[in-house]
Short mmCIF file of C-alpha atoms and ligand atoms in Angstrom, two decimals:
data_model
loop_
_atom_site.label_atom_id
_atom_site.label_comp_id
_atom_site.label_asym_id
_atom_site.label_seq_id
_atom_site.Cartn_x
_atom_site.Cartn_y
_atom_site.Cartn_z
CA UNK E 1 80.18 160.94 60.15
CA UNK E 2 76.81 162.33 59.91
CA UNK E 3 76.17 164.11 62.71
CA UNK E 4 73.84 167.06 63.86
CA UNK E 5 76.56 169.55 63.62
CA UNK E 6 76.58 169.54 60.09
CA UNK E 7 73.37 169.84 59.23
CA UNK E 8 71.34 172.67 60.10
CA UNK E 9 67.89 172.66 61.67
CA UNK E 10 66.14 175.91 60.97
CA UNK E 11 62.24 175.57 60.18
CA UNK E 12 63.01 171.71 60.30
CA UNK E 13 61.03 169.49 62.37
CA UNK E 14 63.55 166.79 63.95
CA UNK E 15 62.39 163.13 64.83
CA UNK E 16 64.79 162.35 67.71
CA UNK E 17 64.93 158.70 68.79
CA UNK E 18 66.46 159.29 72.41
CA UNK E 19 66.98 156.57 74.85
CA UNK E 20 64.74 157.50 78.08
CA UNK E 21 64.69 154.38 79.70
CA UNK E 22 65.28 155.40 82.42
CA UNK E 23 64.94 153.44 85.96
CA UNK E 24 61.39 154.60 88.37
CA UNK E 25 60.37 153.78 91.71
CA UNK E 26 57.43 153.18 92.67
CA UNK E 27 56.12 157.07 93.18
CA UNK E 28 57.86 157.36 89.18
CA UNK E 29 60.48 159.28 90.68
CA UNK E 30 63.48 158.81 88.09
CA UNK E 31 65.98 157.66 89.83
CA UNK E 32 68.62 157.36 87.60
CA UNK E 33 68.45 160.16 84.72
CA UNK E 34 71.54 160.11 83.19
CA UNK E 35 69.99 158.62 79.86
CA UNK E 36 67.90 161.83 80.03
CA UNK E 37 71.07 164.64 80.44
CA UNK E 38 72.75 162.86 78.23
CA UNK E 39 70.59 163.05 75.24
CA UNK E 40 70.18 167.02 76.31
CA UNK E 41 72.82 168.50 73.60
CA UNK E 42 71.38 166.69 70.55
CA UNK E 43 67.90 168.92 71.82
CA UNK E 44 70.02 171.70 72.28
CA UNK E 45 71.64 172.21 69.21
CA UNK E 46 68.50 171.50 67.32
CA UNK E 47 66.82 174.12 69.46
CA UNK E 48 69.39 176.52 68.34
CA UNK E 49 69.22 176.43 64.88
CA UNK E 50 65.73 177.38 64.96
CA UNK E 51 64.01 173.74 64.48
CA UNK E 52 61.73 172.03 66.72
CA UNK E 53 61.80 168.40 68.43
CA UNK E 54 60.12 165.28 68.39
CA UNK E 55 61.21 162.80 70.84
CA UNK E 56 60.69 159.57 70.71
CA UNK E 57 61.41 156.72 73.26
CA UNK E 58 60.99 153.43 74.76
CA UNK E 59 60.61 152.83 78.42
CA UNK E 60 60.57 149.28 79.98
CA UNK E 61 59.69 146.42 78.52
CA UNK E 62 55.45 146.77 78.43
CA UNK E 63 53.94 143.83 77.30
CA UNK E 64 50.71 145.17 74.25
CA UNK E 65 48.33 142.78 72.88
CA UNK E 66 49.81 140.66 70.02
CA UNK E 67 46.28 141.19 68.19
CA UNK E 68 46.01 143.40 65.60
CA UNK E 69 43.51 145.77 67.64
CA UNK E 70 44.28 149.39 66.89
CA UNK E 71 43.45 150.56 70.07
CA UNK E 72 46.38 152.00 72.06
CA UNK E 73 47.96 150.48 74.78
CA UNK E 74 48.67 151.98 78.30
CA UNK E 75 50.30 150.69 81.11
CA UNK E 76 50.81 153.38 83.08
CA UNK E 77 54.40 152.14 84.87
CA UNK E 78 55.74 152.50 81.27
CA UNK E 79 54.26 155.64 80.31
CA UNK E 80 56.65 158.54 79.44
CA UNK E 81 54.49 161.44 80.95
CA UNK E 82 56.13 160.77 83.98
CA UNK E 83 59.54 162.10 81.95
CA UNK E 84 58.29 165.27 81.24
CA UNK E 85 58.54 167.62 84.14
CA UNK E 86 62.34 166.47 84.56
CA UNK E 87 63.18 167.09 81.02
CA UNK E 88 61.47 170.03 81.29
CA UNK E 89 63.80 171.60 84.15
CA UNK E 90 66.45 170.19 82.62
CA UNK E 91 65.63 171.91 79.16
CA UNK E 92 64.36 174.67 81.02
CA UNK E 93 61.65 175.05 78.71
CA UNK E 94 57.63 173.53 78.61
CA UNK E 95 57.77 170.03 77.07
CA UNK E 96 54.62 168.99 75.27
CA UNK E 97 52.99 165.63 75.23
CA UNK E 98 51.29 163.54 72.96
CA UNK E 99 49.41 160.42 74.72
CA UNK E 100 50.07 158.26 71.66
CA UNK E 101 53.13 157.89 69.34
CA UNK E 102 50.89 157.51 66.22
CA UNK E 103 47.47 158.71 65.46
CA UNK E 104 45.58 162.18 65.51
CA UNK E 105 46.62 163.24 68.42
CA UNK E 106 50.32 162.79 67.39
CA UNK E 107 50.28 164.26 64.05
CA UNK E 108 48.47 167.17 64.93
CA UNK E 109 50.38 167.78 67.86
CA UNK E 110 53.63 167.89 65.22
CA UNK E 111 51.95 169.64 63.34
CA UNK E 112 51.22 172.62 65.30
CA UNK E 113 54.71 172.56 67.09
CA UNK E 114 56.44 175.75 66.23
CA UNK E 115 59.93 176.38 65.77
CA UNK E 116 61.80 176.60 69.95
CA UNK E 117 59.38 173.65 70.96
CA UNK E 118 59.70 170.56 72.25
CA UNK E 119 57.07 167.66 72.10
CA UNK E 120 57.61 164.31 73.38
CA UNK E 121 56.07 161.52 72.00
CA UNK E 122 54.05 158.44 74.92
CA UNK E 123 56.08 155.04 74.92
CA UNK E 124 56.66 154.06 71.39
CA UNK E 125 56.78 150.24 73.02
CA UNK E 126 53.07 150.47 73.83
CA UNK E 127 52.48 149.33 70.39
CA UNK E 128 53.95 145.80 69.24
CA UNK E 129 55.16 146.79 65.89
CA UNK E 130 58.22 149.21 66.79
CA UNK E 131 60.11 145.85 68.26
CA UNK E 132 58.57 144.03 65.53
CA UNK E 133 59.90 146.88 62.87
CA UNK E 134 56.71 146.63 61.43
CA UNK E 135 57.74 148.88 58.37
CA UNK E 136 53.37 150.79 57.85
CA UNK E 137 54.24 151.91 61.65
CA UNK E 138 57.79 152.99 61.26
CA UNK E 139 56.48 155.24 57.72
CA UNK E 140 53.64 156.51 60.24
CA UNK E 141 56.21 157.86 62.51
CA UNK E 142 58.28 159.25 60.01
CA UNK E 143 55.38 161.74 59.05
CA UNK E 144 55.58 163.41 62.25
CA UNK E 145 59.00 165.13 61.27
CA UNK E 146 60.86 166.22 58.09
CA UNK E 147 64.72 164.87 59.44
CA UNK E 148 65.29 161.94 61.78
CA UNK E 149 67.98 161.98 64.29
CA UNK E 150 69.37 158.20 65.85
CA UNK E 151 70.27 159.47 69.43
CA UNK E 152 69.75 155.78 71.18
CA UNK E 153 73.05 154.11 71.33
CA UNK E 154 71.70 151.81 73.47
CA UNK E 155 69.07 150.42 71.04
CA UNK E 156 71.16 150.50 67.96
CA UNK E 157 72.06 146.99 67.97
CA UNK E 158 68.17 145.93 67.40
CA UNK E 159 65.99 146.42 63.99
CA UNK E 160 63.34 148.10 65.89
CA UNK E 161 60.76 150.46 63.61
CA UNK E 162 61.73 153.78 65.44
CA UNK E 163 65.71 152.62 65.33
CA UNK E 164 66.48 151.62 61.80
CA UNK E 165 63.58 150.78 59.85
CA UNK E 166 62.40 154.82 59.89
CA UNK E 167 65.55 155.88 58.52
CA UNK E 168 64.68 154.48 54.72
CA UNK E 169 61.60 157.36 54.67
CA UNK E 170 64.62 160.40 55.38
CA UNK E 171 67.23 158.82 52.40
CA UNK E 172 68.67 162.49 52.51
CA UNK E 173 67.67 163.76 56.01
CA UNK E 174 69.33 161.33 58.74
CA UNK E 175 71.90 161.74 61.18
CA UNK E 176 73.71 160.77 64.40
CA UNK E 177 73.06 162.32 67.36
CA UNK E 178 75.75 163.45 70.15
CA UNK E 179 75.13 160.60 72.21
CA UNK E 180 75.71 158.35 69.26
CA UNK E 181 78.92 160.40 67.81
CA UNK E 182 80.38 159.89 71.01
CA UNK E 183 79.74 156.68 71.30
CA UNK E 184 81.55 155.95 67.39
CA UNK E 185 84.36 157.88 68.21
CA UNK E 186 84.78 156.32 71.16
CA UNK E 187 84.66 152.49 69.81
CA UNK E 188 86.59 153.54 66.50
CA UNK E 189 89.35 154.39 68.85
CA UNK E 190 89.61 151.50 70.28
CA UNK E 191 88.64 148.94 67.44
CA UNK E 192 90.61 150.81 64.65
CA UNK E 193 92.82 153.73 66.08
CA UNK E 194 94.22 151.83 69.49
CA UNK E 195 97.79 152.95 70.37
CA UNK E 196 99.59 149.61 71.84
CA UNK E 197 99.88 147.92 73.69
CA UNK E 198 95.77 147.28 73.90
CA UNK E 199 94.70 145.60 76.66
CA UNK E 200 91.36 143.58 77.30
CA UNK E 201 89.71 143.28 80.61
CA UNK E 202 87.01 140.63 80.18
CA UNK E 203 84.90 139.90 83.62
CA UNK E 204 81.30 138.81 84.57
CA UNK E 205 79.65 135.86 85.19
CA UNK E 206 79.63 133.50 81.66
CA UNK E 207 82.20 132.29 79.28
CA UNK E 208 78.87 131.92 77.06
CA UNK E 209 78.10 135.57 76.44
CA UNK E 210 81.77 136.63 75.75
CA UNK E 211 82.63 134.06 73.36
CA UNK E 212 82.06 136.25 70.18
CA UNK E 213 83.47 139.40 71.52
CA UNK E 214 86.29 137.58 72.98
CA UNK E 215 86.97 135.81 69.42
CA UNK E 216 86.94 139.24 67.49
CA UNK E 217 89.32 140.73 69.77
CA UNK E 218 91.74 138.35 70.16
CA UNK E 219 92.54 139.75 66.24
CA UNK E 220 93.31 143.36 67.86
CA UNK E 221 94.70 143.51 71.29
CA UNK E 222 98.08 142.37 72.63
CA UNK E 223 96.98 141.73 76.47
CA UNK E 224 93.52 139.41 77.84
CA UNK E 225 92.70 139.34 81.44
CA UNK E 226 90.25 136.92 82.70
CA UNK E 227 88.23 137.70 85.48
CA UNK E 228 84.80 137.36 87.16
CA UNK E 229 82.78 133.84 87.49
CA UNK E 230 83.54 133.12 83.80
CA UNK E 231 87.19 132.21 85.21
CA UNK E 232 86.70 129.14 87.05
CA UNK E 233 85.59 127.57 83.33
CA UNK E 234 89.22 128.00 82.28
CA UNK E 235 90.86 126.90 85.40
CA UNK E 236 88.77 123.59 85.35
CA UNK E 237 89.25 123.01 81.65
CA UNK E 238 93.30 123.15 82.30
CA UNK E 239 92.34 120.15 85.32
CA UNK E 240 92.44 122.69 88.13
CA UNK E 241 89.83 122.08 91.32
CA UNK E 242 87.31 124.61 91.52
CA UNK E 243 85.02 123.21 94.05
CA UNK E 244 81.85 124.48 93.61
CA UNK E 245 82.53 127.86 91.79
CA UNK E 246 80.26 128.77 89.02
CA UNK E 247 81.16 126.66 85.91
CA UNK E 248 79.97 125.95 82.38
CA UNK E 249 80.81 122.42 81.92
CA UNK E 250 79.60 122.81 78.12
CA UNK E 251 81.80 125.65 77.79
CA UNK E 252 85.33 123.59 78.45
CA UNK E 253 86.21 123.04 75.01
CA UNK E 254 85.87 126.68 73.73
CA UNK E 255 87.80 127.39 77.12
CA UNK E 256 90.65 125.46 75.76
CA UNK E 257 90.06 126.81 72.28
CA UNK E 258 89.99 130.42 73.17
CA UNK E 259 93.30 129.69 75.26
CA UNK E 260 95.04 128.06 71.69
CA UNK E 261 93.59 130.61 69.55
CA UNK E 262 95.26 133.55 72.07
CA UNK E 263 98.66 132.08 72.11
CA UNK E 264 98.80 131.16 67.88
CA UNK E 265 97.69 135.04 67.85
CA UNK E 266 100.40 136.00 70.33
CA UNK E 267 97.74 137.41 72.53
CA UNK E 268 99.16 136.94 76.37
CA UNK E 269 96.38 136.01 77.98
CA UNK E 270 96.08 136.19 82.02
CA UNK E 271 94.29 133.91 84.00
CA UNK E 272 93.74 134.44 87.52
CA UNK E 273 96.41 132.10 90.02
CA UNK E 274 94.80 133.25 93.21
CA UNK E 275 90.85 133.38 94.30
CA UNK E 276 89.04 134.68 97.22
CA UNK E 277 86.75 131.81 98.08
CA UNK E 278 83.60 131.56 100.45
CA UNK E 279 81.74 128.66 101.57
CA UNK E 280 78.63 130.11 100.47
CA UNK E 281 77.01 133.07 97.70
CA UNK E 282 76.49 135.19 100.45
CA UNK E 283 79.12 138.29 102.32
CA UNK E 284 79.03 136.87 105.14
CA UNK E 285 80.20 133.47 104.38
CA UNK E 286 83.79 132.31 105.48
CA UNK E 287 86.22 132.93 103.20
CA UNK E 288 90.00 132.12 102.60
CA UNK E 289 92.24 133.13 99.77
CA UNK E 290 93.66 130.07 97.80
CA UNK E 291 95.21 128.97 94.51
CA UNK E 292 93.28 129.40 91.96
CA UNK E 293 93.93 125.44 90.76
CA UNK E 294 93.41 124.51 94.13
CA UNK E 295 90.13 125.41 95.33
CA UNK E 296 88.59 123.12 98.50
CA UNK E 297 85.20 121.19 98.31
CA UNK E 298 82.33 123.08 99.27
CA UNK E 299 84.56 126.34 98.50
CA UNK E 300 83.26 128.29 95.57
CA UNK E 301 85.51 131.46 93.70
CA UNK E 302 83.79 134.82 94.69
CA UNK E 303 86.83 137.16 93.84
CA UNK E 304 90.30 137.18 92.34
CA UNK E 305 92.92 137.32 94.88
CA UNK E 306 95.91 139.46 95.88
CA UNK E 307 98.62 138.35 93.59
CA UNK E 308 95.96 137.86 90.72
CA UNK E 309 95.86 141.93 91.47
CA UNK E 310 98.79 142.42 91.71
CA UNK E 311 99.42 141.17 88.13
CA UNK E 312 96.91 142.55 86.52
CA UNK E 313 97.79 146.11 88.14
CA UNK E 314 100.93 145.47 86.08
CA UNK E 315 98.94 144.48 82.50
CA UNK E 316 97.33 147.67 82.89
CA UNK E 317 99.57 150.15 83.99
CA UNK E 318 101.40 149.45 80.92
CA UNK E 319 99.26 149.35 78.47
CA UNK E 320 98.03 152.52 76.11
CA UNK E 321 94.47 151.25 75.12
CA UNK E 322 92.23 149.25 77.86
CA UNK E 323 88.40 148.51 77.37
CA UNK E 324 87.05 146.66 79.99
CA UNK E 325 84.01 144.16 79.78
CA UNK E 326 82.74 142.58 83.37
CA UNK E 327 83.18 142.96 87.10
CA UNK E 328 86.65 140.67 88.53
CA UNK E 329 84.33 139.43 91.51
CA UNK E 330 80.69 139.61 92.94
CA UNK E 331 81.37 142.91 93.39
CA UNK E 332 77.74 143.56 94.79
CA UNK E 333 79.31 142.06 98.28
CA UNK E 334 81.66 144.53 100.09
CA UNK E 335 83.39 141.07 100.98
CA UNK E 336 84.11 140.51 97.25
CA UNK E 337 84.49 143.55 95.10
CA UNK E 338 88.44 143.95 95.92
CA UNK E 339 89.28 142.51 93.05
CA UNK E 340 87.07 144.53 90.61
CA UNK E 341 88.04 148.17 92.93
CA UNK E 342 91.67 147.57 92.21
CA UNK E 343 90.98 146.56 88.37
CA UNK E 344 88.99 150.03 88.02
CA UNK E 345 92.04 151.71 90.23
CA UNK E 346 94.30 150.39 87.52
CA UNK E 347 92.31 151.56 84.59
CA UNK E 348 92.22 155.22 86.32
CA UNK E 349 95.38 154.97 87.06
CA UNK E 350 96.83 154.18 83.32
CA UNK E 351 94.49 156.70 81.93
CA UNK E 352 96.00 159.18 84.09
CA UNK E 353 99.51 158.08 82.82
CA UNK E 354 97.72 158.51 79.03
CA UNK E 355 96.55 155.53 78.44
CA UNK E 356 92.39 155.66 76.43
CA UNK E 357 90.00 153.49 78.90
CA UNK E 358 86.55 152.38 77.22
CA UNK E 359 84.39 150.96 79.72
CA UNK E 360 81.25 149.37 78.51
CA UNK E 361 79.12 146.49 79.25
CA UNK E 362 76.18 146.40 82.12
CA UNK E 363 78.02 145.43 85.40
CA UNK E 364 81.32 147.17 84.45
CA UNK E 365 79.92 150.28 83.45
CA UNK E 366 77.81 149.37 87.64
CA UNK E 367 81.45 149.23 89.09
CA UNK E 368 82.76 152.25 87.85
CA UNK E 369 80.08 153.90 89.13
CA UNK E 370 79.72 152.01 92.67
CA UNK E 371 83.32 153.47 92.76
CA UNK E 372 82.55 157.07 91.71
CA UNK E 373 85.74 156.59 89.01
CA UNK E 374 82.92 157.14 86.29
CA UNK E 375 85.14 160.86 85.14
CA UNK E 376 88.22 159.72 85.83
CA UNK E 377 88.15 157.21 82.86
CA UNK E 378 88.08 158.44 78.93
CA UNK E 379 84.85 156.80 78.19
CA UNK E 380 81.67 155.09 79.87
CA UNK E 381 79.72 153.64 76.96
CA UNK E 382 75.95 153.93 77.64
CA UNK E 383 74.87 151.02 75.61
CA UNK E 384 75.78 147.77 76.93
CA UNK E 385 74.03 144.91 74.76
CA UNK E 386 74.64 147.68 71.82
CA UNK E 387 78.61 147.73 72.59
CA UNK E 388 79.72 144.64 72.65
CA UNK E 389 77.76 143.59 69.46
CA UNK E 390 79.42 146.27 67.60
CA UNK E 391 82.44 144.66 68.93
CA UNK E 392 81.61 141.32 67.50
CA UNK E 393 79.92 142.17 64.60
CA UNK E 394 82.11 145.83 63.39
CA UNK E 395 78.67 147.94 63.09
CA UNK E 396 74.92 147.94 64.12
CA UNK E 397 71.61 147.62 62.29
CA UNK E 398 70.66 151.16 63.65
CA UNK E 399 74.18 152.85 62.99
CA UNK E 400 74.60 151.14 59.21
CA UNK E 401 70.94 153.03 57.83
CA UNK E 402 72.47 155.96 58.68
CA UNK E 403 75.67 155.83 56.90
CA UNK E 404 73.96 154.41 53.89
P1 LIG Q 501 77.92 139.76 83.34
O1 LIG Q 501 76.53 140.29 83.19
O2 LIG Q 501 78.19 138.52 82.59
O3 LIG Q 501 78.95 140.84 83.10
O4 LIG Q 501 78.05 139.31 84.87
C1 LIG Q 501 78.04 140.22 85.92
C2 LIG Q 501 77.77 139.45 87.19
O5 LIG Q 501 78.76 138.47 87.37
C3 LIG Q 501 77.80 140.32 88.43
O6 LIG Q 501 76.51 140.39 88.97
C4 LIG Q 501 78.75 139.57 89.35
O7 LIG Q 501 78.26 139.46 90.67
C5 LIG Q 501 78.83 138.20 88.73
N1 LIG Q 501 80.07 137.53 89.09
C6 LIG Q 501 81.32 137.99 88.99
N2 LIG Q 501 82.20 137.12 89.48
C7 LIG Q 501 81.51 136.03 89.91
C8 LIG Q 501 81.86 134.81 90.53
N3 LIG Q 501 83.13 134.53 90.79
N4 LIG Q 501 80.89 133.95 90.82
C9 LIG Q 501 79.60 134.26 90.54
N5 LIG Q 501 79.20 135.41 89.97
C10 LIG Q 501 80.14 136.29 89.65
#
């Protein structure tokens, strides 16, 4: 792998595309900066060799002018000056700023940075051609630096100018990040090097958005529990009562498919048999725990239920390789996140017994956290959408122009 430890930075001027989207409030206090630490090491090491650092980064989703006006635009809720002063104490050094990715003030800004200096570049989303890859701004870009570094797992799964297109101006000069090293390593366990038996923990609200990722590992693991809303799908499409749990009546069939395809693979897959169920979406609704089969009108699924625990505790504590995909229950309600607490207790548990634990996806990747179990786990992937497409798919637009 091409990473920034082997290649060395003196007098170079790196091009680093970080991931700084990080959440504000309304004061643009961060209030989340782990994106920001985490990217800190790439700088680092770049720092050390004697080279100097353009960052680049999106923030938000701003929403430019689909004309063709070259005038830049600001929306000051996405604008990355408000980054600066934090990733200044955290580098413990004076980070510069340039109020436009492109343009004169950009280049020259680059082009007076000296060697120890770190300049960071305004919201490269402010202008509609980095998520259109427009290839004229990505080669504009790539004159602000002499080697490009792909830091931003989390936006390696799109064709964006500043995430993949940019790399075909460094053929020679282009490599991974620490973030992103991690990140491979990480997956490559788990997809290539997983010690059995593998285990998949696959949660969250839809059947819909798991179908793909469910299909490609049903080729790799040995073990699939089935949690979250995304349950109640299966149960109905086997003739089981769900009362008003949340359901995908157009998702039945590839229910019933994904159950065949499991078994011909000799995948044991685990349903839940018990639910906690509420008469409304809300924590203070009454609840009762029943069958999973045999859910009451007007009852809807909220959480998987003791025995359904119980089970699963079992699944996990035996297996050697885990990734985990989606919460087992509304876990935002204190009345409801049982289920997914015990599920991340199992996970810590088998990785304490051993046992590598990939955690990745949005609301997972929430849990762990909600449940401070973030450490005590072998790996948090910070790139949900990113993760599970290189799941489906085996790489990502942003990660394949590097290896090239
Ligand atoms: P996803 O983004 O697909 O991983 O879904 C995560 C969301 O699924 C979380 O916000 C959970 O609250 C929600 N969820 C989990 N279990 C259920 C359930 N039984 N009914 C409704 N929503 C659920």
């Amino acid at each position: 792998m091409k990473t920034v430890d082997s290649y060395n930075f003196a007098g170079k001027k790196a091009l680093v595309r970080v991931d700084f989207n990080v959440p504000l409030d309304a004061q643009y206090t961060i209030t989340d900066d782990t994106r920001i630490r985490a990217a800190i090491p790439t700088i680092q090491k770049i720092l050390k060799d004697g080279g100097s650092v353009i960052l680049m980064s999106h923030l938000g989703r701003p929403k430019p002018p689909q004309t063709e006006s070259s005038e830049p635009f600001f929306d000051e809720k996405f604008s990355l000056k408000h980054i600066v002063d934090h990733l200044s104490k955290l580098l413990n050094k004076p980070v510069l700023f340039a109020n436009n990715c492109i343009g004169a003030e950009a280049q020259s800004a680059a082009k007076q940075l000296k060697a120890g200096e770190v300049l960071l570049l305004e919201n490269l989303r402010f202008h509609k051609q980095e998520t259109a890859g427009t290839e004229s701004f990505a080669k504009e870009l790539s004159t602000l630096g002499n080697v490009y570094v792909n830091d931003a797992f989390g936006t390696a799964h799109r064709a964006h100018a500043s995430t993949t297109i940019i790399a075909k101006f460094f053929p020679n000069d282009k490599v991974f990040g620490h973030v992103m090293a991690n990140e491979l390593a990480s997956i490559d366990k788990v997809l290539n090097k997983a010690e059995r038996p593998f285990t998949a923990i696959m949660g969250g609200a839809k059947v819909s958005g798991k179908i793909l990722i469910i299909d490609s590992l049903l080729n790799k693991i040995d073990n699939l529990i089935i949690g979250g809303g995304m349950a109640y799908t299966f149960i109905k499409a086997q003739g089981g009562k769900i009362g008003s749990s949340l359901v995908e009546e157009d998702k039945l069939d590839i229910a019933l498919k994904i159950l065949n395809d499991a078994k011909a693979k000799g995948v044991n897959i685990y349903i839940p048999v018990d639910t906690i169920v509420a008469d409304a979406f809300s924590n203070d609704a009454n609840k009762q725990t029943v069958d999973i089969k045999l859910i009451p009108d007007g009852f809807m699924g909220l959480d998987i239920g003791p025995k359904t625990e119980k089970i699963n505790a079992e699944v996990i504590a035996n297996s050697k390789t885990i990734l985990w995909n989606g919460p087992m229950g509304v876990f935002e309600m204190s009345n409801f996140e049982h289920g997914t607490k015990a599920a991340a207790e199992a996970i810590v548990a088998a990785t304490r017994k051993g046992a590598y634990s990939l955690i990745g996806g949005g609301d997972s990747v929430a849990a762990i956290n909600k449940y401070n179990l973030g450490n005590d786990v072998s790996y948090v992937s910070t790139g949900g959408g990113a993760l599970l497409e290189y799941i489906e798919s085996g790489s990502l637009p942003g990660i394949r122009v590097i290896e090239e």
